[in-house]
Amino acid sequence: MEQNMKKSDFSFDLPKELIAQEPCSPRDAARLLCLGRESGAIEHRVFHDLPQLLRPGDLLVVNNSKVLPARLIGHKEGTGAVCELLLLRETVRDEWECLARPGKRLHTGNRVVFGDGSLCAEILATREDGNKIVRFSYDTQTLYEKLDAFGKMPLPPYIQKQLDDQSQYQTVYAKELGSAAAPTAGLHFTPALMQTLEHCGIGFAEVTLHVGLGTFRPVKEENILEHKMHSEWYCIDEATAGKIAAAKKEGRRVIAVGTTSCRTLEAAATKYGEICPCSGETDIFIYPGYKFKAIDGLITNFHLPESTLIMLVSAFCGYENTMNAYKTAVRERYRFFSFGDAMLIL
């Protein structure tokens, strides 16, 4: 399947009403499609059934990255025009690469003021791709305090509804600030479910991968091998590397919670030949034909048609199995994308 693969091979029809606009409440009441990695067999369950679906000794690897409330709406100094900045990544202290609207009206030297005026952004440069480099000034110890005060969650473009509670777009174990989007497979976990899983002998290990907005970027090239993957920063600490090494040695399953955890582990295993303490940038692109080196299972949401994420899932459990599971999910009226239902692939 990996030869001459086309973007259109990963297309499917999705009724608009199946795109979830808000999270399930409670979180672990989301539906769970269980997919046999080899057999393609499908079973319909609920996410809080996870303790019965996993086995003692399984190790769940979660991404503890925390979403920045990185969407800032302010006014251009001098004209009062409404402007929006979306923080993507910090280049040096207090200087950030941002998406800007209206980008063409924000020039080098312009300033944008937010909230009560205690947060300002000066446009330093415009990159070739149109993104802005801006320098922030503020009256608190860190910029993050101002983001908490004035920022909004950068929800994906297909979610039209505003959140009542910003924490709905954070996992319950989020701690390392830096993502422009949530690692959404983890949104289904509750503290009670995690406690139950641990009581059943199922372990947890944490990695960090700061999710970039590139995760929503569509694949434009019809031949997917020509797609240039976005780069994201990741980190695996000593404790997690040790837990994974022990699981592998003892023949226990390592199950990635989300495509971001999967990419982190596979990037490290590809680069170093094993999971070891490491950090850096990865632009790993996983599509059918890829040989998995680290994970034995995957928990993931339902992804956009023609996205790199559905390609990753297809690489893990086979193209035919994946596309059949997606058609089944549409037929059974599962909820799709960030706030949607989940899949367990073992």
Short mmCIF file of C-alpha atoms in Angstrom, two decimals:
data_model
loop_
_atom_site.label_atom_id
_atom_site.label_comp_id
_atom_site.label_asym_id
_atom_site.label_seq_id
_atom_site.Cartn_x
_atom_site.Cartn_y
_atom_site.Cartn_z
CA MET A 1 0.00 0.00 0.00
CA GLU A 2 2.90 2.38 0.62
CA GLN A 3 3.75 2.60 -3.08
CA ASN A 4 2.13 5.48 -5.00
CA MET A 5 -0.13 6.38 -2.10
CA LYS A 6 -2.61 9.15 -2.76
CA LYS A 7 -4.10 11.66 -0.39
CA SER A 8 -7.53 10.76 -1.78
CA ASP A 9 -7.07 7.17 -0.58
CA PHE A 10 -7.66 8.52 2.94
CA SER A 11 -10.87 10.38 2.18
CA PHE A 12 -14.24 9.44 3.63
CA ASP A 13 -17.69 11.04 3.74
CA LEU A 14 -18.45 12.64 7.08
CA PRO A 15 -21.82 14.27 7.79
CA LYS A 16 -21.20 17.66 9.36
CA GLU A 17 -23.46 16.89 12.32
CA LEU A 18 -21.04 14.16 13.48
CA ILE A 19 -18.32 16.75 14.22
CA ALA A 20 -18.48 17.11 18.00
CA GLN A 21 -18.86 20.71 19.16
CA GLU A 22 -18.38 20.05 22.88
CA PRO A 23 -16.87 17.32 25.01
CA CYS A 24 -18.83 14.41 26.41
CA SER A 25 -19.92 14.81 30.05
CA PRO A 26 -18.61 13.05 31.99
CA ARG A 27 -15.46 12.74 29.91
CA ASP A 28 -15.21 8.95 30.17
CA ALA A 29 -18.79 8.44 28.92
CA ALA A 30 -17.54 8.85 25.34
CA ARG A 31 -18.07 5.87 23.07
CA LEU A 32 -15.11 3.61 22.33
CA LEU A 33 -14.69 1.65 19.11
CA CYS A 34 -12.39 -1.32 19.80
CA LEU A 35 -10.48 -2.41 16.70
CA GLY A 36 -8.42 -5.58 16.36
CA ARG A 37 -5.07 -4.58 14.88
CA GLU A 38 -4.60 -7.83 12.97
CA SER A 39 -8.17 -9.11 12.58
CA GLY A 40 -9.97 -5.83 11.94
CA ALA A 41 -12.72 -7.04 14.30
CA ILE A 42 -14.85 -4.25 15.75
CA GLU A 43 -16.57 -4.03 19.13
CA HIS A 44 -18.58 -1.08 20.46
CA ARG A 45 -17.91 -0.08 24.06
CA VAL A 46 -17.71 3.01 26.31
CA PHE A 47 -14.46 4.67 27.35
CA HIS A 48 -14.97 3.88 31.04
CA ASP A 49 -14.87 0.17 30.07
CA LEU A 50 -11.11 0.56 29.58
CA PRO A 51 -10.16 -1.35 32.78
CA GLN A 52 -11.93 -4.45 31.40
CA LEU A 53 -10.38 -4.05 27.95
CA LEU A 54 -6.75 -3.77 29.08
CA ARG A 55 -4.73 -6.27 31.08
CA PRO A 56 -2.55 -6.00 34.19
CA GLY A 57 0.96 -4.90 33.26
CA ASP A 58 -0.12 -2.75 30.30
CA LEU A 59 1.65 0.62 30.26
CA LEU A 60 -0.31 3.66 29.01
CA VAL A 61 1.93 6.46 27.74
CA VAL A 62 0.26 9.87 27.90
CA ASN A 63 1.30 13.29 26.61
CA ASN A 64 1.37 15.74 29.54
CA SER A 65 1.64 18.86 27.37
CA LYS A 66 -0.67 21.69 28.41
CA VAL A 67 -2.47 23.94 25.94
CA LEU A 68 -1.61 27.62 26.07
CA PRO A 69 -4.63 29.97 26.06
CA ALA A 70 -2.78 31.37 23.08
CA ARG A 71 -5.51 33.24 21.19
CA LEU A 72 -5.31 36.95 21.96
CA ILE A 73 -7.77 39.56 20.68
CA GLY A 74 -6.70 43.19 21.02
CA HIS A 75 -6.57 46.58 19.31
CA LYS A 76 -3.98 48.12 17.04
CA GLU A 77 -2.38 51.10 18.73
CA GLY A 78 -3.28 54.32 16.96
CA THR A 79 -6.21 53.08 14.88
CA GLY A 80 -8.08 50.93 17.40
CA ALA A 81 -8.65 48.25 14.74
CA VAL A 82 -9.44 44.79 16.16
CA CYS A 83 -6.51 42.37 15.75
CA GLU A 84 -5.97 38.75 16.68
CA LEU A 85 -2.71 36.95 17.44
CA LEU A 86 -2.34 33.20 17.87
CA LEU A 87 0.92 32.25 19.57
CA LEU A 88 2.66 29.32 17.88
CA ARG A 89 6.12 29.06 19.47
CA GLU A 90 8.59 31.10 21.47
CA THR A 91 11.72 31.85 19.44
CA VAL A 92 13.64 33.65 22.21
CA ARG A 93 12.36 34.89 25.57
CA ASP A 94 9.18 36.97 25.07
CA GLU A 95 9.50 36.79 21.27
CA TRP A 96 6.97 34.53 19.56
CA GLU A 97 6.05 33.36 16.09
CA CYS A 98 2.34 34.11 15.69
CA LEU A 99 -0.48 33.83 13.24
CA ALA A 100 -1.99 37.30 12.86
CA ARG A 101 -5.32 38.63 11.62
CA PRO A 102 -5.56 40.87 9.66
CA GLY A 103 -1.95 39.96 8.84
CA LYS A 104 -1.58 42.34 5.88
CA ARG A 105 -2.41 45.36 8.04
CA LEU A 106 0.12 44.58 10.75
CA HIS A 107 3.57 45.84 9.78
CA THR A 108 6.97 45.98 11.47
CA GLY A 109 6.84 48.49 14.31
CA ASN A 110 3.07 48.29 14.81
CA ARG A 111 1.86 47.60 18.35
CA VAL A 112 -1.20 45.66 19.51
CA VAL A 113 -2.66 46.24 22.99
CA PHE A 114 -4.65 43.61 24.92
CA GLY A 115 -7.04 43.70 27.85
CA ASP A 116 -6.47 46.66 30.16
CA GLY A 117 -3.33 47.67 28.27
CA SER A 118 -0.94 45.80 30.54
CA LEU A 119 -0.04 43.41 27.71
CA CYS A 120 1.38 44.73 24.43
CA ALA A 121 2.84 43.09 21.33
CA GLU A 122 5.23 44.80 18.92
CA ILE A 123 5.54 43.39 15.40
CA LEU A 124 9.23 42.73 14.74
CA ALA A 125 9.10 40.97 11.37
CA THR A 126 6.94 39.11 8.86
CA ARG A 127 8.11 35.66 7.76
CA GLU A 128 7.85 34.34 4.22
CA ASP A 129 4.81 32.24 5.18
CA GLY A 130 3.06 35.37 6.51
CA ASN A 131 3.49 34.53 10.18
CA LYS A 132 4.65 37.39 12.42
CA ILE A 133 7.52 37.56 14.89
CA VAL A 134 6.34 39.66 17.83
CA ARG A 135 7.83 40.84 21.11
CA PHE A 136 5.56 40.94 24.16
CA SER A 137 5.82 43.37 27.06
CA TYR A 138 3.81 43.00 30.27
CA ASP A 139 3.73 43.92 33.95
CA THR A 140 3.74 40.42 35.49
CA GLN A 141 6.60 37.99 36.13
CA THR A 142 5.78 35.82 33.13
CA LEU A 143 3.80 36.12 29.91
CA TYR A 144 1.81 33.02 30.93
CA GLU A 145 0.08 34.98 33.70
CA LYS A 146 -1.17 37.44 31.08
CA LEU A 147 -2.29 34.62 28.79
CA ASP A 148 -4.32 33.19 31.67
CA ALA A 149 -5.95 36.60 32.12
CA PHE A 150 -6.58 37.62 28.49
CA GLY A 151 -6.07 34.54 26.30
CA LYS A 152 -8.61 32.09 24.91
CA MET A 153 -8.14 28.45 23.96
CA PRO A 154 -7.11 28.04 20.30
CA LEU A 155 -9.89 25.64 19.36
CA PRO A 156 -9.68 23.88 15.98
CA PRO A 157 -11.47 25.64 13.11
CA TYR A 158 -14.21 22.99 12.91
CA ILE A 159 -15.38 23.77 16.49
CA GLN A 160 -17.73 26.74 16.28
CA LYS A 161 -18.98 26.76 19.87
CA GLN A 162 -17.06 28.68 22.55
CA LEU A 163 -16.15 26.79 25.71
CA ASP A 164 -17.96 27.49 28.96
CA ASP A 165 -14.91 26.23 30.82
CA GLN A 166 -11.40 26.47 29.32
CA SER A 167 -10.31 23.34 31.22
CA GLN A 168 -12.57 21.29 28.92
CA TYR A 169 -9.77 21.54 26.33
CA GLN A 170 -7.07 20.28 28.75
CA THR A 171 -6.33 16.73 29.81
CA VAL A 172 -6.60 16.09 33.55
CA TYR A 173 -2.85 15.31 33.63
CA ALA A 174 -1.69 18.36 31.61
CA LYS A 175 1.26 20.13 33.24
CA GLU A 176 3.93 21.23 30.72
CA LEU A 177 2.77 24.46 29.01
CA GLY A 178 3.51 24.71 25.31
CA SER A 179 0.85 23.22 23.02
CA ALA A 180 -1.21 25.13 20.47
CA ALA A 181 -3.75 22.27 20.45
CA ALA A 182 -4.75 19.58 22.93
CA PRO A 183 -3.55 15.96 22.68
CA THR A 184 -7.21 15.05 22.38
CA ALA A 185 -7.20 11.26 22.94
CA GLY A 186 -6.34 12.05 26.55
CA LEU A 187 -9.42 14.24 27.05
CA HIS A 188 -11.46 11.12 27.86
CA PHE A 189 -9.57 10.29 31.06
CA THR A 190 -10.87 11.31 34.48
CA PRO A 191 -8.94 11.09 37.77
CA ALA A 192 -11.33 8.33 38.92
CA LEU A 193 -10.80 6.27 35.76
CA MET A 194 -7.02 6.62 36.07
CA GLN A 195 -7.20 5.48 39.69
CA THR A 196 -9.30 2.45 38.69
CA LEU A 197 -6.82 1.56 35.94
CA GLU A 198 -3.91 1.73 38.40
CA HIS A 199 -5.82 -0.46 40.87
CA CYS A 200 -6.16 -3.00 38.03
CA GLY A 201 -2.38 -3.09 37.58
CA ILE A 202 -2.26 -0.82 34.52
CA GLY A 203 0.59 1.69 34.63
CA PHE A 204 1.02 5.25 33.37
CA ALA A 205 4.09 6.97 31.98
CA GLU A 206 4.33 10.57 30.75
CA VAL A 207 6.03 12.09 27.73
CA THR A 208 5.83 15.67 26.49
CA LEU A 209 5.18 16.70 22.90
CA HIS A 210 4.07 20.27 22.33
CA VAL A 211 1.36 20.02 19.68
CA GLY A 212 1.66 22.58 16.90
CA LEU A 213 -1.10 23.90 14.67
CA GLY A 214 0.54 21.90 11.89
CA THR A 215 -1.41 18.97 13.27
CA PHE A 216 -4.50 20.51 11.56
CA ARG A 217 -2.66 21.43 8.37
CA PRO A 218 -4.16 19.53 5.43
CA VAL A 219 -1.99 17.38 3.19
CA LYS A 220 -1.93 19.32 -0.09
CA GLU A 221 0.16 16.97 -2.25
CA GLU A 222 -1.78 14.15 -3.94
CA ASN A 223 1.29 11.90 -3.58
CA ILE A 224 1.58 11.81 0.22
CA LEU A 225 5.30 11.03 0.08
CA GLU A 226 5.81 14.63 -1.09
CA HIS A 227 4.17 16.05 2.06
CA LYS A 228 6.49 18.04 4.32
CA MET A 229 5.70 17.21 7.93
CA HIS A 230 5.61 19.93 10.60
CA SER A 231 8.17 19.80 13.42
CA GLU A 232 7.30 19.61 17.12
CA TRP A 233 9.36 19.59 20.34
CA TYR A 234 9.30 16.47 22.50
CA CYS A 235 10.89 15.17 25.69
CA ILE A 236 11.16 11.73 27.32
CA ASP A 237 12.52 11.76 30.87
CA GLU A 238 14.50 9.11 32.71
CA ALA A 239 11.51 7.78 34.67
CA THR A 240 9.43 7.19 31.54
CA ALA A 241 12.33 5.65 29.61
CA GLY A 242 12.87 3.27 32.54
CA LYS A 243 9.20 2.26 32.70
CA ILE A 244 9.09 1.54 28.96
CA ALA A 245 12.37 -0.41 29.04
CA ALA A 246 11.04 -2.55 31.92
CA ALA A 247 7.74 -3.18 30.09
CA LYS A 248 9.56 -4.22 26.92
CA LYS A 249 11.93 -6.51 28.84
CA GLU A 250 9.03 -8.19 30.62
CA GLY A 251 6.90 -8.57 27.49
CA ARG A 252 4.23 -6.13 28.66
CA ARG A 253 2.33 -3.96 26.20
CA VAL A 254 3.18 -0.29 25.65
CA ILE A 255 0.02 1.57 24.58
CA ALA A 256 0.25 5.15 23.31
CA VAL A 257 -2.57 7.47 24.35
CA GLY A 258 -2.89 9.62 21.25
CA THR A 259 -0.96 10.09 18.03
CA THR A 260 1.31 12.64 19.77
CA SER A 261 2.50 10.06 22.33
CA CYS A 262 2.92 7.58 19.47
CA ARG A 263 5.01 10.01 17.41
CA THR A 264 7.16 10.84 20.44
CA LEU A 265 7.98 7.20 21.16
CA GLU A 266 8.47 6.23 17.53
CA ALA A 267 10.67 9.28 16.88
CA ALA A 268 12.94 8.36 19.80
CA ALA A 269 13.06 4.66 18.87
CA THR A 270 13.85 5.53 15.24
CA LYS A 271 16.63 7.97 16.19
CA TYR A 272 18.27 6.05 19.04
CA GLY A 273 17.24 2.45 18.42
CA GLU A 274 15.48 2.33 21.82
CA ILE A 275 13.46 4.53 24.17
CA CYS A 276 16.00 6.50 26.18
CA PRO A 277 15.91 9.86 27.99
CA CYS A 278 16.01 12.48 25.21
CA SER A 279 14.51 15.68 23.87
CA GLY A 280 14.51 17.57 20.60
CA GLU A 281 12.45 18.32 17.51
CA THR A 282 10.71 15.64 15.49
CA ASP A 283 9.04 15.78 12.08
CA ILE A 284 8.43 12.03 11.85
CA PHE A 285 5.74 11.18 9.29
CA ILE A 286 4.14 7.78 9.86
CA TYR A 287 2.15 6.27 6.99
CA PRO A 288 1.40 2.70 5.78
CA GLY A 289 4.60 0.74 5.31
CA TYR A 290 6.18 2.16 8.49
CA LYS A 291 7.48 -0.52 10.90
CA PHE A 292 6.53 0.32 14.48
CA LYS A 293 9.39 0.04 16.95
CA ALA A 294 7.92 1.17 20.27
CA ILE A 295 4.16 0.77 20.65
CA ASP A 296 1.90 -2.29 20.89
CA GLY A 297 -1.43 -0.47 21.10
CA LEU A 298 -3.02 2.91 20.46
CA ILE A 299 -5.87 4.95 21.93
CA THR A 300 -6.90 7.69 19.53
CA ASN A 301 -9.82 9.84 18.40
CA PHE A 302 -11.39 9.89 14.93
CA HIS A 303 -9.37 12.14 12.65
CA LEU A 304 -9.95 14.41 9.66
CA PRO A 305 -10.15 12.88 6.19
CA GLU A 306 -6.85 13.03 4.27
CA SER A 307 -4.92 14.02 7.42
CA THR A 308 -1.50 12.74 8.50
CA LEU A 309 -3.23 11.37 11.61
CA ILE A 310 -5.53 8.96 9.75
CA MET A 311 -2.43 7.91 7.78
CA LEU A 312 -0.66 7.11 11.07
CA VAL A 313 -3.62 5.00 12.25
CA SER A 314 -3.64 3.21 8.87
CA ALA A 315 0.06 2.44 9.30
CA PHE A 316 -0.61 0.89 12.71
CA CYS A 317 -3.59 -1.35 12.01
CA GLY A 318 -3.69 -1.56 8.22
CA TYR A 319 -5.34 0.58 5.58
CA GLU A 320 -8.38 -1.65 4.99
CA ASN A 321 -9.03 -2.12 8.72
CA THR A 322 -8.80 1.63 9.32
CA MET A 323 -11.07 2.74 6.50
CA ASN A 324 -13.62 0.05 7.41
CA ALA A 325 -13.58 1.20 11.05
CA TYR A 326 -14.17 4.81 9.96
CA LYS A 327 -17.07 3.82 7.70
CA THR A 328 -18.53 1.82 10.60
CA ALA A 329 -18.10 4.79 12.95
CA VAL A 330 -19.97 7.07 10.52
CA ARG A 331 -22.75 4.51 10.10
CA GLU A 332 -23.03 4.06 13.89
CA ARG A 333 -23.09 7.85 14.43
CA TYR A 334 -19.90 8.15 16.46
CA ARG A 335 -18.79 11.70 17.25
CA PHE A 336 -15.67 12.86 15.37
CA PHE A 337 -12.52 14.96 15.88
CA SER A 338 -11.17 16.73 18.99
CA PHE A 339 -14.22 16.47 21.26
CA GLY A 340 -15.45 13.25 19.68
CA ASP A 341 -15.38 9.58 20.59
CA ALA A 342 -12.34 7.29 20.74
CA MET A 343 -10.79 4.14 19.31
CA LEU A 344 -8.79 1.46 21.11
CA ILE A 345 -6.53 -0.45 18.74
CA LEU A 346 -4.88 -3.61 20.09
#
